[in-house]
Short mmCIF file of C-alpha atoms in Angstrom, two decimals:
data_model
loop_
_atom_site.label_atom_id
_atom_site.label_comp_id
_atom_site.label_asym_id
_atom_site.label_seq_id
_atom_site.Cartn_x
_atom_site.Cartn_y
_atom_site.Cartn_z
CA MET Y 30 -25.59 -19.89 5.84
CA ASN Y 31 -24.14 -20.54 9.46
CA ASN Y 32 -24.25 -16.97 10.87
CA ASN Y 33 -23.76 -17.67 14.53
CA LYS Y 34 -19.86 -18.87 13.45
CA VAL Y 35 -16.89 -17.45 14.37
CA LEU Y 36 -13.89 -18.07 12.31
CA HIS Y 37 -10.51 -17.10 13.96
CA TYR Y 38 -7.72 -16.33 11.65
CA TYR Y 39 -3.89 -16.49 11.98
CA ILE Y 40 -1.31 -14.23 10.02
CA LEU Y 41 2.19 -15.89 10.41
CA SER Y 42 4.88 -14.49 9.06
CA ASP Y 43 8.72 -14.05 9.71
CA SER Y 44 8.27 -10.56 7.80
CA ILE Y 45 5.74 -8.07 8.81
CA GLY Y 46 2.96 -11.08 7.49
CA GLU Y 47 1.71 -7.85 4.52
CA THR Y 48 1.22 -10.41 1.80
CA ALA Y 49 -0.26 -13.21 4.10
CA GLN Y 50 -2.70 -10.05 4.87
CA LYS Y 51 -3.82 -8.98 1.56
CA VAL Y 52 -4.64 -12.84 0.93
CA ALA Y 53 -6.29 -13.40 4.19
CA LYS Y 54 -8.72 -9.74 3.13
CA ALA Y 55 -9.02 -10.68 -0.40
CA SER Y 56 -10.51 -14.41 0.63
CA PHE Y 57 -12.69 -12.78 3.39
CA ALA Y 58 -14.27 -10.02 1.10
CA GLN Y 59 -16.18 -12.84 -0.90
CA PHE Y 60 -17.81 -13.62 2.41
CA PRO Y 61 -19.67 -9.76 3.22
CA ASN Y 62 -21.16 -11.39 6.54
CA VAL Y 63 -18.50 -13.35 8.22
CA THR Y 64 -17.57 -12.54 11.91
CA THR Y 65 -13.99 -13.00 11.66
CA VAL Y 66 -11.33 -12.50 15.06
CA SER Y 67 -7.98 -11.84 13.83
CA HIS Y 68 -4.83 -12.92 15.39
CA LYS Y 69 -1.47 -11.60 14.03
CA TYR Y 70 1.90 -12.68 14.22
CA THR Y 71 5.06 -11.21 13.01
CA PHE Y 72 8.98 -11.83 12.82
CA ILE Y 73 8.95 -15.40 13.88
CA SER Y 74 12.39 -16.90 13.84
CA ASN Y 75 12.30 -19.83 16.30
CA HIS Y 76 10.25 -23.12 16.33
CA GLU Y 77 9.05 -22.87 20.00
CA THR Y 78 7.17 -19.46 19.12
CA LEU Y 79 5.89 -21.18 16.43
CA GLN Y 80 4.43 -24.49 17.73
CA SER Y 81 2.86 -22.04 20.88
CA ILE Y 82 0.99 -19.55 18.10
CA LEU Y 83 0.38 -22.79 15.77
CA GLU Y 84 -1.12 -24.65 18.79
CA ASP Y 85 -3.44 -21.65 19.75
CA ALA Y 86 -4.52 -21.39 16.27
CA ASN Y 87 -5.45 -25.52 16.57
CA GLU Y 88 -7.21 -25.03 19.10
CA HIS Y 89 -9.65 -22.05 18.03
CA ASP Y 90 -9.98 -24.21 15.07
CA GLY Y 91 -8.22 -20.63 12.96
CA LEU Y 92 -7.07 -20.97 9.31
CA VAL Y 93 -3.32 -20.29 8.53
CA PHE Y 94 -2.30 -17.08 6.17
CA MET Y 95 1.60 -18.04 6.56
CA THR Y 96 4.43 -16.59 4.88
CA ILE Y 97 7.62 -17.70 5.80
CA ALA Y 98 10.96 -18.39 4.37
CA ASP Y 99 13.11 -20.28 6.58
CA ALA Y 100 12.52 -23.19 4.87
CA GLU Y 101 13.24 -25.56 8.62
CA LEU Y 102 10.56 -23.08 9.85
CA ALA Y 103 8.18 -23.93 7.01
CA LYS Y 104 8.41 -27.60 7.38
CA PHE Y 105 7.84 -27.87 10.97
CA ALA Y 106 4.56 -25.72 10.38
CA GLU Y 107 3.68 -28.30 7.51
CA LYS Y 108 4.18 -31.42 9.79
CA TYR Y 109 2.61 -29.90 12.82
CA CYS Y 110 -0.89 -29.12 10.48
CA ILE Y 111 -0.56 -32.25 8.60
CA LYS Y 112 -0.52 -33.49 11.91
CA THR Y 113 -3.18 -31.69 13.49
CA GLY Y 114 -6.10 -31.28 10.61
CA LEU Y 115 -4.92 -26.96 11.16
CA ILE Y 116 -5.63 -25.23 7.82
CA CYS Y 117 -2.23 -23.33 6.73
CA TYR Y 118 -0.61 -22.08 3.89
CA ASN Y 119 2.62 -21.34 3.06
CA LEU Y 120 1.83 -18.67 0.40
CA ILE Y 121 5.28 -17.79 -1.30
CA GLN Y 122 6.36 -22.04 -0.56
CA PRO Y 123 4.66 -23.87 -4.00
CA PHE Y 124 6.64 -20.73 -6.00
CA THR Y 125 9.69 -20.44 -4.12
CA LEU Y 126 9.98 -24.28 -4.84
CA GLU Y 127 9.30 -24.66 -8.31
CA ILE Y 128 11.24 -21.63 -8.96
CA ALA Y 129 14.31 -22.95 -7.11
CA ARG Y 130 14.08 -25.56 -9.19
CA ARG Y 131 13.94 -24.49 -11.96
CA LEU Y 132 16.87 -21.90 -11.59
CA GLU Y 133 19.02 -24.80 -9.41
CA THR Y 134 19.59 -23.00 -6.80
CA GLU Y 135 18.29 -22.44 -2.74
CA PRO Y 136 15.66 -19.12 -2.05
CA SER Y 137 18.17 -17.24 0.33
CA ALA Y 138 15.47 -17.85 3.36
CA ILE Y 139 15.64 -14.12 4.04
CA SER Y 140 12.91 -13.06 5.39
CA GLY Y 141 10.93 -9.76 4.59
CA ALA Y 142 13.55 -9.68 1.11
CA GLN Y 143 10.77 -7.77 -0.25
CA TYR Y 144 12.05 -4.73 2.08
CA GLU Y 145 15.39 -4.80 1.73
CA LEU Y 146 16.70 -1.70 1.29
CA SER Y 147 18.50 -0.48 -2.57
CA GLU Y 148 18.69 3.06 -4.49
CA ASP Y 149 14.79 2.11 -5.24
CA TYR Y 150 14.03 3.28 -1.60
CA PHE Y 151 15.32 6.14 -1.55
CA ASP Y 152 13.63 6.92 -5.23
CA ARG Y 153 10.35 6.04 -3.14
CA ILE Y 154 11.00 8.33 -0.84
CA ARG Y 155 11.75 11.14 -3.30
CA ALA Y 156 8.57 10.47 -5.47
CA MET Y 157 6.18 10.57 -1.98
CA GLU Y 158 7.84 13.94 -0.71
CA PHE Y 159 7.15 14.83 -5.00
CA CYS Y 160 3.29 14.47 -3.84
CA LEU Y 161 3.32 16.47 -1.36
CA ALA Y 162 5.29 19.49 -2.47
CA TYR Y 163 3.11 19.36 -5.46
CA ASP Y 164 -0.56 19.02 -4.78
CA ASP Y 165 -2.80 20.54 -4.66
CA GLY Y 166 -1.09 22.68 -7.82
CA LYS Y 167 0.81 24.58 -5.04
CA ASP Y 168 3.75 24.94 -7.58
CA PRO Y 169 2.75 24.55 -11.23
CA LYS Y 170 6.66 23.67 -11.99
CA GLY Y 171 6.06 20.86 -10.64
CA LEU Y 172 3.82 20.03 -13.47
CA ARG Y 173 7.04 19.61 -15.91
CA GLU Y 174 9.00 17.49 -13.55
CA ALA Y 175 6.06 15.13 -12.58
CA GLU Y 176 5.84 11.64 -14.48
CA ILE Y 177 1.65 11.64 -13.73
CA VAL Y 178 -0.48 15.27 -13.37
CA ILE Y 179 -3.63 14.62 -11.76
CA LEU Y 180 -6.39 17.30 -12.86
CA GLY Y 181 -9.96 17.26 -11.85
CA ILE Y 182 -12.42 19.35 -10.01
CA SER Y 183 -13.01 19.52 -6.42
CA ARG Y 184 -14.28 16.41 -4.52
CA THR Y 185 -12.93 14.33 -7.53
CA GLY Y 186 -10.20 12.34 -5.47
CA LYS Y 187 -7.76 14.03 -6.48
CA THR Y 188 -5.03 14.12 -3.27
CA PRO Y 189 -5.66 10.29 -2.48
CA LEU Y 190 -4.54 9.32 -5.37
CA SER Y 191 -1.96 11.41 -5.85
CA MET Y 192 -0.64 9.98 -2.19
CA TYR Y 193 -0.86 6.77 -3.11
CA LEU Y 194 0.77 6.67 -6.35
CA GLY Y 195 3.35 8.48 -3.50
CA THR Y 196 4.13 5.55 -1.89
CA LEU Y 197 4.07 3.03 -5.33
CA GLY Y 198 6.95 5.41 -6.45
CA TYR Y 199 5.27 7.69 -8.79
CA LYS Y 200 6.30 11.60 -8.75
CA VAL Y 201 2.53 13.01 -8.98
CA ALA Y 202 1.16 17.00 -9.35
CA ASN Y 203 -2.27 17.38 -9.18
CA LEU Y 204 -3.91 20.50 -9.99
CA PRO Y 205 -7.51 21.27 -9.27
CA LEU Y 206 -9.76 22.96 -12.04
CA ILE Y 207 -12.32 25.89 -11.16
CA PRO Y 208 -13.55 27.52 -13.77
CA GLU Y 209 -13.29 31.39 -12.25
CA LYS Y 210 -9.25 30.53 -12.02
CA GLU Y 211 -7.23 30.46 -15.61
CA VAL Y 212 -5.34 27.15 -15.64
CA THR Y 213 -1.64 27.54 -15.99
CA PRO Y 214 0.11 27.71 -19.25
CA ILE Y 215 2.84 25.24 -18.57
CA LEU Y 216 -0.28 22.09 -18.24
CA TYR Y 217 -0.12 23.17 -22.25
CA GLU Y 218 3.60 23.06 -23.00
CA ILE Y 219 3.91 19.36 -20.81
CA ASP Y 220 3.02 15.94 -22.90
CA PRO Y 221 -0.71 15.50 -22.53
CA LYS Y 222 0.05 11.44 -22.61
CA LYS Y 223 1.22 12.11 -18.79
CA ILE Y 224 -1.66 14.27 -17.57
CA ILE Y 225 -4.97 12.50 -16.58
CA GLY Y 226 -8.25 13.97 -16.47
CA LEU Y 227 -10.08 12.60 -13.26
CA THR Y 228 -14.44 13.11 -13.42
CA ASN Y 229 -17.51 11.13 -11.52
CA SER Y 230 -20.83 10.97 -12.09
CA SER Y 231 -22.51 14.93 -10.78
CA ALA Y 232 -24.35 13.10 -7.90
CA VAL Y 233 -21.99 11.61 -6.24
CA ILE Y 234 -19.67 14.73 -6.09
CA ASN Y 235 -22.44 16.50 -4.52
CA LYS Y 236 -22.97 13.78 -1.78
CA HIS Y 237 -19.02 14.28 -1.15
CA ARG Y 238 -19.47 17.63 -0.91
CA GLU Y 239 -21.97 18.40 1.14
CA SER Y 240 -20.57 15.74 3.76
CA ARG Y 241 -17.47 17.54 3.38
CA MET Y 242 -19.88 20.79 3.82
CA LYS Y 243 -21.60 19.13 6.90
CA GLU Y 244 -17.51 18.88 8.45
CA TYR Y 245 -17.41 22.16 8.39
CA GLY Y 246 -20.73 23.22 10.15
CA ILE Y 247 -22.24 24.61 7.31
CA GLY Y 248 -25.94 23.47 6.44
CA THR Y 249 -27.06 22.78 2.99
CA GLY Y 250 -27.83 24.40 0.07
CA SER Y 251 -24.47 26.00 -0.49
CA LYS Y 252 -23.66 26.73 -4.12
CA TYR Y 253 -20.61 24.53 -3.98
CA ALA Y 254 -22.32 21.81 -3.20
CA SER Y 255 -25.45 22.38 -6.01
CA LYS Y 256 -26.22 20.69 -8.63
CA THR Y 257 -25.82 23.41 -11.00
CA ARG Y 258 -22.70 24.24 -10.15
CA VAL Y 259 -20.97 20.58 -10.05
CA ASN Y 260 -22.59 20.36 -13.74
CA GLU Y 261 -20.91 23.77 -14.01
CA GLU Y 262 -17.59 22.41 -13.62
CA LEU Y 263 -17.69 19.19 -15.14
CA GLU Y 264 -18.40 21.04 -18.18
CA TYR Y 265 -15.56 23.59 -17.55
CA ALA Y 266 -13.17 20.43 -16.56
CA HIS Y 267 -13.79 18.02 -19.70
CA LYS Y 268 -13.36 21.33 -21.85
CA ILE Y 269 -10.32 21.04 -20.92
CA TYR Y 270 -9.68 17.74 -21.03
CA GLU Y 271 -10.72 17.91 -24.49
CA GLU Y 272 -8.35 20.87 -25.96
CA LEU Y 273 -5.23 18.97 -23.98
CA GLY Y 274 -6.39 15.35 -25.43
CA CYS Y 275 -5.88 13.55 -22.35
CA PRO Y 276 -6.92 11.12 -21.19
CA ILE Y 277 -10.18 10.49 -18.79
CA ILE Y 278 -10.41 8.09 -15.85
CA ASN Y 279 -14.48 7.93 -14.79
CA VAL Y 280 -13.68 7.65 -10.81
CA SER Y 281 -17.18 6.51 -9.57
CA ASP Y 282 -17.45 3.43 -7.92
CA ARG Y 283 -13.92 2.69 -7.62
CA SER Y 284 -11.67 2.18 -4.77
CA ILE Y 285 -7.99 4.43 -4.95
CA GLU Y 286 -6.38 0.83 -5.61
CA GLU Y 287 -8.33 0.07 -8.84
CA SER Y 288 -8.16 4.39 -9.85
CA ALA Y 289 -4.60 3.62 -9.33
CA SER Y 290 -4.38 0.65 -11.19
CA ILE Y 291 -6.21 2.01 -14.01
CA VAL Y 292 -4.23 4.74 -14.21
CA MET Y 293 -0.99 2.70 -14.81
CA GLU Y 294 -2.47 0.75 -17.22
CA VAL Y 295 -3.31 3.95 -19.49
CA MET Y 296 -0.15 5.17 -18.92
CA ASN Y 297 1.74 2.35 -19.05
CA LEU Y 298 3.60 3.22 -16.29
CA PRO Y 299 5.76 -0.54 -15.21
CA GLN Y 300 4.75 -1.82 -11.35
CA ARG Y 301 7.69 -0.26 -9.40
CA ILE Y 302 7.30 -1.94 -5.51
CA MET T 30 22.69 -21.47 -10.10
CA ASN T 31 21.45 -21.09 -13.58
CA ASN T 32 22.13 -17.29 -13.46
CA ASN T 33 21.14 -17.57 -17.96
CA LYS T 34 17.75 -18.53 -17.07
CA VAL T 35 14.83 -16.03 -17.66
CA LEU T 36 11.74 -16.78 -15.88
CA HIS T 37 8.68 -15.69 -16.98
CA TYR T 38 5.35 -14.92 -14.50
CA TYR T 39 2.29 -13.90 -14.73
CA ILE T 40 -0.02 -12.37 -12.53
CA LEU T 41 -4.22 -13.11 -13.53
CA SER T 42 -6.61 -11.65 -11.91
CA ASP T 43 -10.00 -10.94 -11.77
CA SER T 44 -9.44 -7.68 -10.48
CA ILE T 45 -6.74 -5.22 -9.94
CA GLY T 46 -4.05 -7.77 -9.41
CA GLU T 47 -2.35 -6.07 -5.57
CA THR T 48 -2.64 -9.52 -3.36
CA ALA T 49 -1.09 -11.91 -6.41
CA GLN T 50 1.57 -8.61 -7.24
CA LYS T 51 2.84 -8.96 -3.59
CA VAL T 52 2.75 -12.86 -3.32
CA ALA T 53 4.86 -12.50 -6.31
CA LYS T 54 7.33 -9.87 -5.52
CA ALA T 55 7.74 -12.39 -2.37
CA SER T 56 8.38 -15.25 -3.84
CA PHE T 57 10.87 -13.67 -6.11
CA ALA T 58 12.64 -11.55 -3.90
CA GLN T 59 14.45 -15.09 -2.27
CA PHE T 60 15.66 -15.17 -5.12
CA PRO T 61 17.74 -11.76 -5.41
CA ASN T 62 19.74 -12.36 -8.62
CA VAL T 63 17.11 -14.32 -10.77
CA THR T 64 15.87 -11.98 -14.20
CA THR T 65 11.88 -12.17 -14.38
CA VAL T 66 9.62 -10.68 -17.35
CA SER T 67 6.38 -10.11 -15.60
CA HIS T 68 3.31 -10.65 -17.89
CA LYS T 69 0.07 -8.56 -15.52
CA TYR T 70 -3.64 -9.38 -16.43
CA THR T 71 -5.71 -7.32 -14.90
CA PHE T 72 -9.98 -7.07 -14.74
CA ILE T 73 -10.22 -10.50 -16.52
CA SER T 74 -14.04 -12.06 -16.83
CA ASN T 75 -14.25 -13.94 -19.51
CA HIS T 76 -13.46 -17.69 -20.68
CA GLU T 77 -11.58 -16.41 -24.53
CA THR T 78 -9.39 -14.12 -22.78
CA LEU T 79 -7.99 -16.26 -20.01
CA GLN T 80 -7.48 -18.67 -22.63
CA SER T 81 -6.05 -16.81 -24.27
CA ILE T 82 -3.40 -15.65 -21.21
CA LEU T 83 -2.69 -19.26 -20.22
CA GLU T 84 -1.59 -19.78 -23.63
CA ASP T 85 0.78 -17.76 -23.68
CA ALA T 86 1.79 -18.73 -20.23
CA ASN T 87 2.07 -22.30 -21.37
CA GLU T 88 4.05 -21.09 -23.95
CA HIS T 89 6.76 -19.48 -21.92
CA ASP T 90 6.88 -21.77 -19.52
CA GLY T 91 5.34 -19.84 -16.96
CA LEU T 92 4.44 -18.91 -13.29
CA VAL T 93 1.08 -18.15 -12.37
CA PHE T 94 0.25 -16.04 -9.52
CA MET T 95 -3.79 -16.20 -10.14
CA THR T 96 -6.42 -14.74 -7.75
CA ILE T 97 -9.43 -15.12 -9.64
CA ALA T 98 -12.77 -15.22 -7.33
CA ASP T 99 -15.57 -16.53 -9.81
CA ALA T 100 -15.51 -20.32 -9.78
CA GLU T 101 -16.47 -21.10 -13.29
CA LEU T 102 -13.32 -19.28 -14.46
CA ALA T 103 -10.92 -21.01 -11.38
CA LYS T 104 -12.16 -24.14 -12.40
CA PHE T 105 -11.23 -23.46 -15.99
CA ALA T 106 -8.28 -21.96 -15.53
CA GLU T 107 -7.38 -25.32 -13.38
CA LYS T 108 -7.94 -27.81 -15.84
CA TYR T 109 -5.92 -26.57 -18.17
CA CYS T 110 -3.32 -26.17 -15.97
CA ILE T 111 -3.65 -29.73 -15.11
CA LYS T 112 -4.27 -30.77 -18.90
CA THR T 113 -0.41 -28.47 -19.94
CA GLY T 114 1.28 -28.63 -16.42
CA LEU T 115 1.25 -25.28 -15.74
CA ILE T 116 2.53 -23.58 -12.67
CA CYS T 117 -0.95 -21.91 -11.67
CA TYR T 118 -2.06 -20.94 -8.33
CA ASN T 119 -5.32 -19.77 -7.16
CA LEU T 120 -4.22 -17.84 -3.99
CA ILE T 121 -7.32 -17.23 -2.43
CA GLN T 122 -9.34 -20.47 -3.31
CA PRO T 123 -8.44 -23.08 -0.79
CA PHE T 124 -9.60 -20.19 1.42
CA THR T 125 -12.90 -19.45 0.08
CA LEU T 126 -13.17 -22.79 0.09
CA GLU T 127 -12.82 -23.69 3.32
CA ILE T 128 -13.69 -20.45 4.73
CA ALA T 129 -17.32 -21.46 2.48
CA ARG T 130 -17.22 -25.37 3.63
CA ARG T 131 -17.66 -23.98 7.42
CA LEU T 132 -19.93 -21.04 6.69
CA GLU T 133 -22.35 -23.35 4.76
CA THR T 134 -22.69 -20.93 2.53
CA GLU T 135 -21.26 -19.88 -0.85
CA PRO T 136 -18.74 -17.01 -1.18
CA SER T 137 -20.08 -13.96 -3.00
CA ALA T 138 -17.18 -14.69 -6.51
CA ILE T 139 -17.46 -10.34 -6.64
CA SER T 140 -14.38 -9.29 -8.18
CA GLY T 141 -12.07 -7.11 -5.92
CA ALA T 142 -14.70 -7.08 -2.83
CA GLN T 143 -11.97 -6.27 -0.67
CA TYR T 144 -12.50 -2.69 -2.02
CA GLU T 145 -15.84 -2.33 -1.66
CA LEU T 146 -16.76 1.54 -1.23
CA SER T 147 -18.11 2.20 1.99
CA GLU T 148 -17.47 4.78 5.36
CA ASP T 149 -14.11 3.31 5.11
CA TYR T 150 -13.57 4.80 2.10
CA PHE T 151 -14.43 8.39 3.74
CA ASP T 152 -12.36 7.70 6.51
CA ARG T 153 -9.42 6.74 4.53
CA ILE T 154 -9.17 9.60 2.73
CA ARG T 155 -10.63 11.84 4.94
CA ALA T 156 -7.00 10.28 7.33
CA MET T 157 -5.15 10.87 3.99
CA GLU T 158 -6.19 14.56 3.94
CA PHE T 159 -5.24 14.72 7.69
CA CYS T 160 -1.31 13.34 6.79
CA LEU T 161 -0.99 15.91 4.21
CA ALA T 162 -2.88 19.09 6.34
CA TYR T 163 -0.06 18.06 9.40
CA ASP T 164 2.81 17.12 7.87
CA ASP T 165 6.40 18.53 9.29
CA GLY T 166 4.62 20.59 12.02
CA LYS T 167 2.12 22.32 10.05
CA ASP T 168 0.14 23.15 12.31
CA PRO T 169 0.28 22.22 15.59
CA LYS T 170 -3.52 22.08 16.12
CA GLY T 171 -3.28 18.47 14.20
CA LEU T 172 -0.99 17.10 17.60
CA ARG T 173 -4.55 16.85 19.32
CA GLU T 174 -7.05 15.58 16.98
CA ALA T 175 -3.89 12.80 14.97
CA GLU T 176 -4.26 9.30 16.10
CA ILE T 177 -0.31 9.14 16.05
CA VAL T 178 2.14 11.58 16.26
CA ILE T 179 5.77 11.63 14.57
CA LEU T 180 8.51 12.88 16.40
CA GLY T 181 12.14 13.11 14.96
CA ILE T 182 15.30 15.20 13.05
CA SER T 183 15.54 16.61 9.84
CA ARG T 184 16.19 12.66 7.33
CA THR T 185 14.88 10.51 9.96
CA GLY T 186 11.44 9.74 7.69
CA LYS T 187 9.08 11.28 9.34
CA THR T 188 6.92 12.33 6.15
CA PRO T 189 6.83 8.80 3.70
CA LEU T 190 6.28 6.96 6.97
CA SER T 191 2.93 9.59 7.82
CA MET T 192 2.08 9.09 4.52
CA TYR T 193 2.41 5.51 4.06
CA LEU T 194 0.52 5.25 7.55
CA GLY T 195 -2.39 7.83 6.10
CA THR T 196 -3.24 5.42 2.75
CA LEU T 197 -3.47 2.44 5.84
CA GLY T 198 -6.37 5.15 7.24
CA TYR T 199 -4.54 6.41 10.25
CA LYS T 200 -4.71 10.09 10.53
CA VAL T 201 -0.92 11.51 11.65
CA ALA T 202 0.69 14.31 12.32
CA ASN T 203 4.10 14.61 12.20
CA LEU T 204 7.26 17.35 14.11
CA PRO T 205 10.18 17.77 13.15
CA LEU T 206 12.52 18.14 16.35
CA ILE T 207 15.28 21.10 15.56
CA PRO T 208 17.34 22.07 18.91
CA GLU T 209 16.43 25.89 17.83
CA LYS T 210 13.03 25.47 18.00
CA GLU T 211 10.86 24.94 20.88
CA VAL T 212 8.39 22.19 20.69
CA THR T 213 5.04 23.23 20.78
CA PRO T 214 3.34 22.72 24.51
CA ILE T 215 0.78 21.59 22.96
CA LEU T 216 2.85 17.90 22.99
CA TYR T 217 3.24 17.50 26.58
CA GLU T 218 -0.85 17.79 26.66
CA ILE T 219 -0.76 14.90 24.33
CA ASP T 220 -1.46 11.36 25.02
CA PRO T 221 2.38 10.35 25.30
CA LYS T 222 1.09 6.65 24.67
CA LYS T 223 0.17 8.09 20.75
CA ILE T 224 3.62 9.61 20.64
CA ILE T 225 6.57 7.68 18.08
CA GLY T 226 10.24 9.42 18.28
CA LEU T 227 12.04 8.00 15.45
CA THR T 228 15.67 7.96 15.72
CA ASN T 229 18.64 6.17 13.46
CA SER T 230 22.36 6.06 13.76
CA SER T 231 23.86 8.99 13.38
CA ALA T 232 25.78 7.64 10.16
CA VAL T 233 22.67 6.89 7.72
CA ILE T 234 21.17 9.90 8.99
CA ASN T 235 24.63 11.66 7.65
CA LYS T 236 24.11 9.66 4.39
CA HIS T 237 20.68 10.97 3.78
CA ARG T 238 21.22 14.51 4.16
CA GLU T 239 24.45 14.84 2.40
CA SER T 240 22.50 13.11 -0.77
CA ARG T 241 19.95 15.98 0.36
CA MET T 242 22.59 18.50 0.23
CA LYS T 243 23.66 17.18 -3.28
CA GLU T 244 20.54 17.18 -4.52
CA TYR T 245 20.29 20.96 -3.90
CA GLY T 246 23.99 21.68 -5.16
CA ILE T 247 25.57 21.56 -1.72
CA GLY T 248 28.98 20.34 -1.82
CA THR T 249 30.13 18.33 1.50
CA GLY T 250 30.94 20.35 4.23
CA SER T 251 27.65 21.94 5.16
CA LYS T 252 26.46 22.33 8.81
CA TYR T 253 23.47 21.05 8.29
CA ALA T 254 25.14 17.31 6.71
CA SER T 255 28.55 17.09 9.86
CA LYS T 256 28.42 14.23 12.68
CA THR T 257 28.83 16.78 15.57
CA ARG T 258 25.06 18.28 13.90
CA VAL T 259 23.56 15.44 13.54
CA ASN T 260 24.81 13.80 17.03
CA GLU T 261 23.87 17.34 18.44
CA GLU T 262 20.38 17.10 17.37
CA LEU T 263 19.99 13.48 17.88
CA GLU T 264 20.96 13.73 21.38
CA TYR T 265 18.54 16.80 22.22
CA ALA T 266 15.50 14.33 20.66
CA HIS T 267 16.47 11.26 22.99
CA LYS T 268 15.10 14.28 25.48
CA ILE T 269 12.42 15.36 24.02
CA TYR T 270 11.50 11.05 24.21
CA GLU T 271 12.26 10.63 27.36
CA GLU T 272 10.63 13.80 28.67
CA LEU T 273 7.33 12.71 27.19
CA GLY T 274 8.23 8.73 27.99
CA CYS T 275 7.34 8.01 24.30
CA PRO T 276 8.15 5.17 22.14
CA ILE T 277 11.16 4.86 20.23
CA ILE T 278 11.40 3.50 16.52
CA ASN T 279 15.01 3.31 15.47
CA VAL T 280 13.97 2.90 11.92
CA SER T 281 17.80 1.75 10.23
CA ASP T 282 17.47 -0.51 8.32
CA ARG T 283 13.91 -0.95 8.36
CA SER T 284 11.80 -0.32 4.88
CA ILE T 285 9.00 2.09 5.27
CA GLU T 286 6.17 -0.60 5.44
CA GLU T 287 8.48 -2.65 8.32
CA SER T 288 8.66 0.91 10.59
CA ALA T 289 4.53 1.19 9.80
CA SER T 290 4.45 -2.20 11.00
CA ILE T 291 6.21 -1.41 14.22
CA VAL T 292 4.13 1.61 14.48
CA MET T 293 1.00 0.03 14.49
CA GLU T 294 2.44 -2.71 16.77
CA VAL T 295 3.85 -0.81 19.37
CA MET T 296 0.56 1.12 19.77
CA ASN T 297 -1.98 -1.71 19.46
CA LEU T 298 -3.46 -0.66 16.93
CA PRO T 299 -5.92 -2.76 14.83
CA GLN T 300 -5.65 -3.01 10.90
CA ARG T 301 -7.97 -0.73 9.43
CA ILE T 302 -7.82 -2.08 5.46
#
């Protein structure tokens, strides 16, 4: 591998460039040792701006990840790339052209159309506020109204997973499981199909807890971060999961996005945003 | 436009399909009246599964949005599509091939490589927990440690914006501005460059507040949702923004993603995830 090579890449969008950024990230993730320089240009709305960006990209021999809804601007970029050999793909265009052909219509050419505000917007805000209000067992009444109830012992990642699912539009309540604290009876009244029990290997939980203790300025050797204690808590959690008959997700080695995707699959939840 | 046509689309991925989903969403957003049926297949790992999905897609004349890192599987899909005429684009492949050529190396072919766990993972969890701990002015001490401080009157969307920025890895604290309540002096001690003042048109805030009052079972006519009160609060907020010399973002008609993108641009923050 040519390790000295630095690759420039360009995110070009007539909206916020989120889609192009995702594709760039997924592409470069295939090359863990690559050194990149990123350039991001959003809300591009005219030929002059677009041309000067493309010229800059060409000078750096950049890779261009583009989402441009305006057909004129898209064609302009395409022509420039054919002429110069600049590598540039308009990521949505192959699809929008095909959809237009099938529907016998034209695309709206509205940039950022996926972010249009609607009732969904308010629903999503309500979901995020819900997750915040019912985080960490703050109020057991939330368990009834929640679409997803997440259970787990300390440091299994309940809060980040709930918050992330909140940004996707789901009302999540999460509840910590602590052997010394009886769980609320409401847990046994609600539909177990909306409950998810998180688990992880005791070694990973241990590591998370030790790192947290370090943040708090507490050295190793606390009961909270001991292996015996973690195993005891995990055993308790699994006993509860069994009683409830809820699905269990092992979050070990999984990113927040991956865990969220598994929750949605297990619960058969439709994509909201 | 052919309004009776229903389009099937397929999200195919050897990971969670988040990138392909984004491209599909952006593409279909260009056709506001289209009726679609979505099919999502994630963690695809072998030829048999892939073939049966492609056959199903072909039967429905579907559009296939694909991100497959494994070269063998990708080639298999490509061959199938050439043979059958199925519309399918592997969204990352044009780029991974070009990057491989330039670096004189092979892609790792690890699915979901962008979700690899690392120190970033812990930083992100810490950021999300930070946003939660310092939401809604809960603890003014958070203003010092925060990377972004968001100010605004009630119903300007401080909480959802903070939570979303948290999932992107930024430590955000937000503080409500209320004319009757003096702001913490800490606000004047921190760098105004990390402060963002949110604003919106009084008509929109009014609407949000009325809808909130309705949720609480309170009819129209409350002082909180009155135009005079909203204008008075907005005036107060802008006075504070001016004193601080902080940038102001008007979130009117902007989605959470768009507002977050503008915050990052105004503050010149690097992409974290």
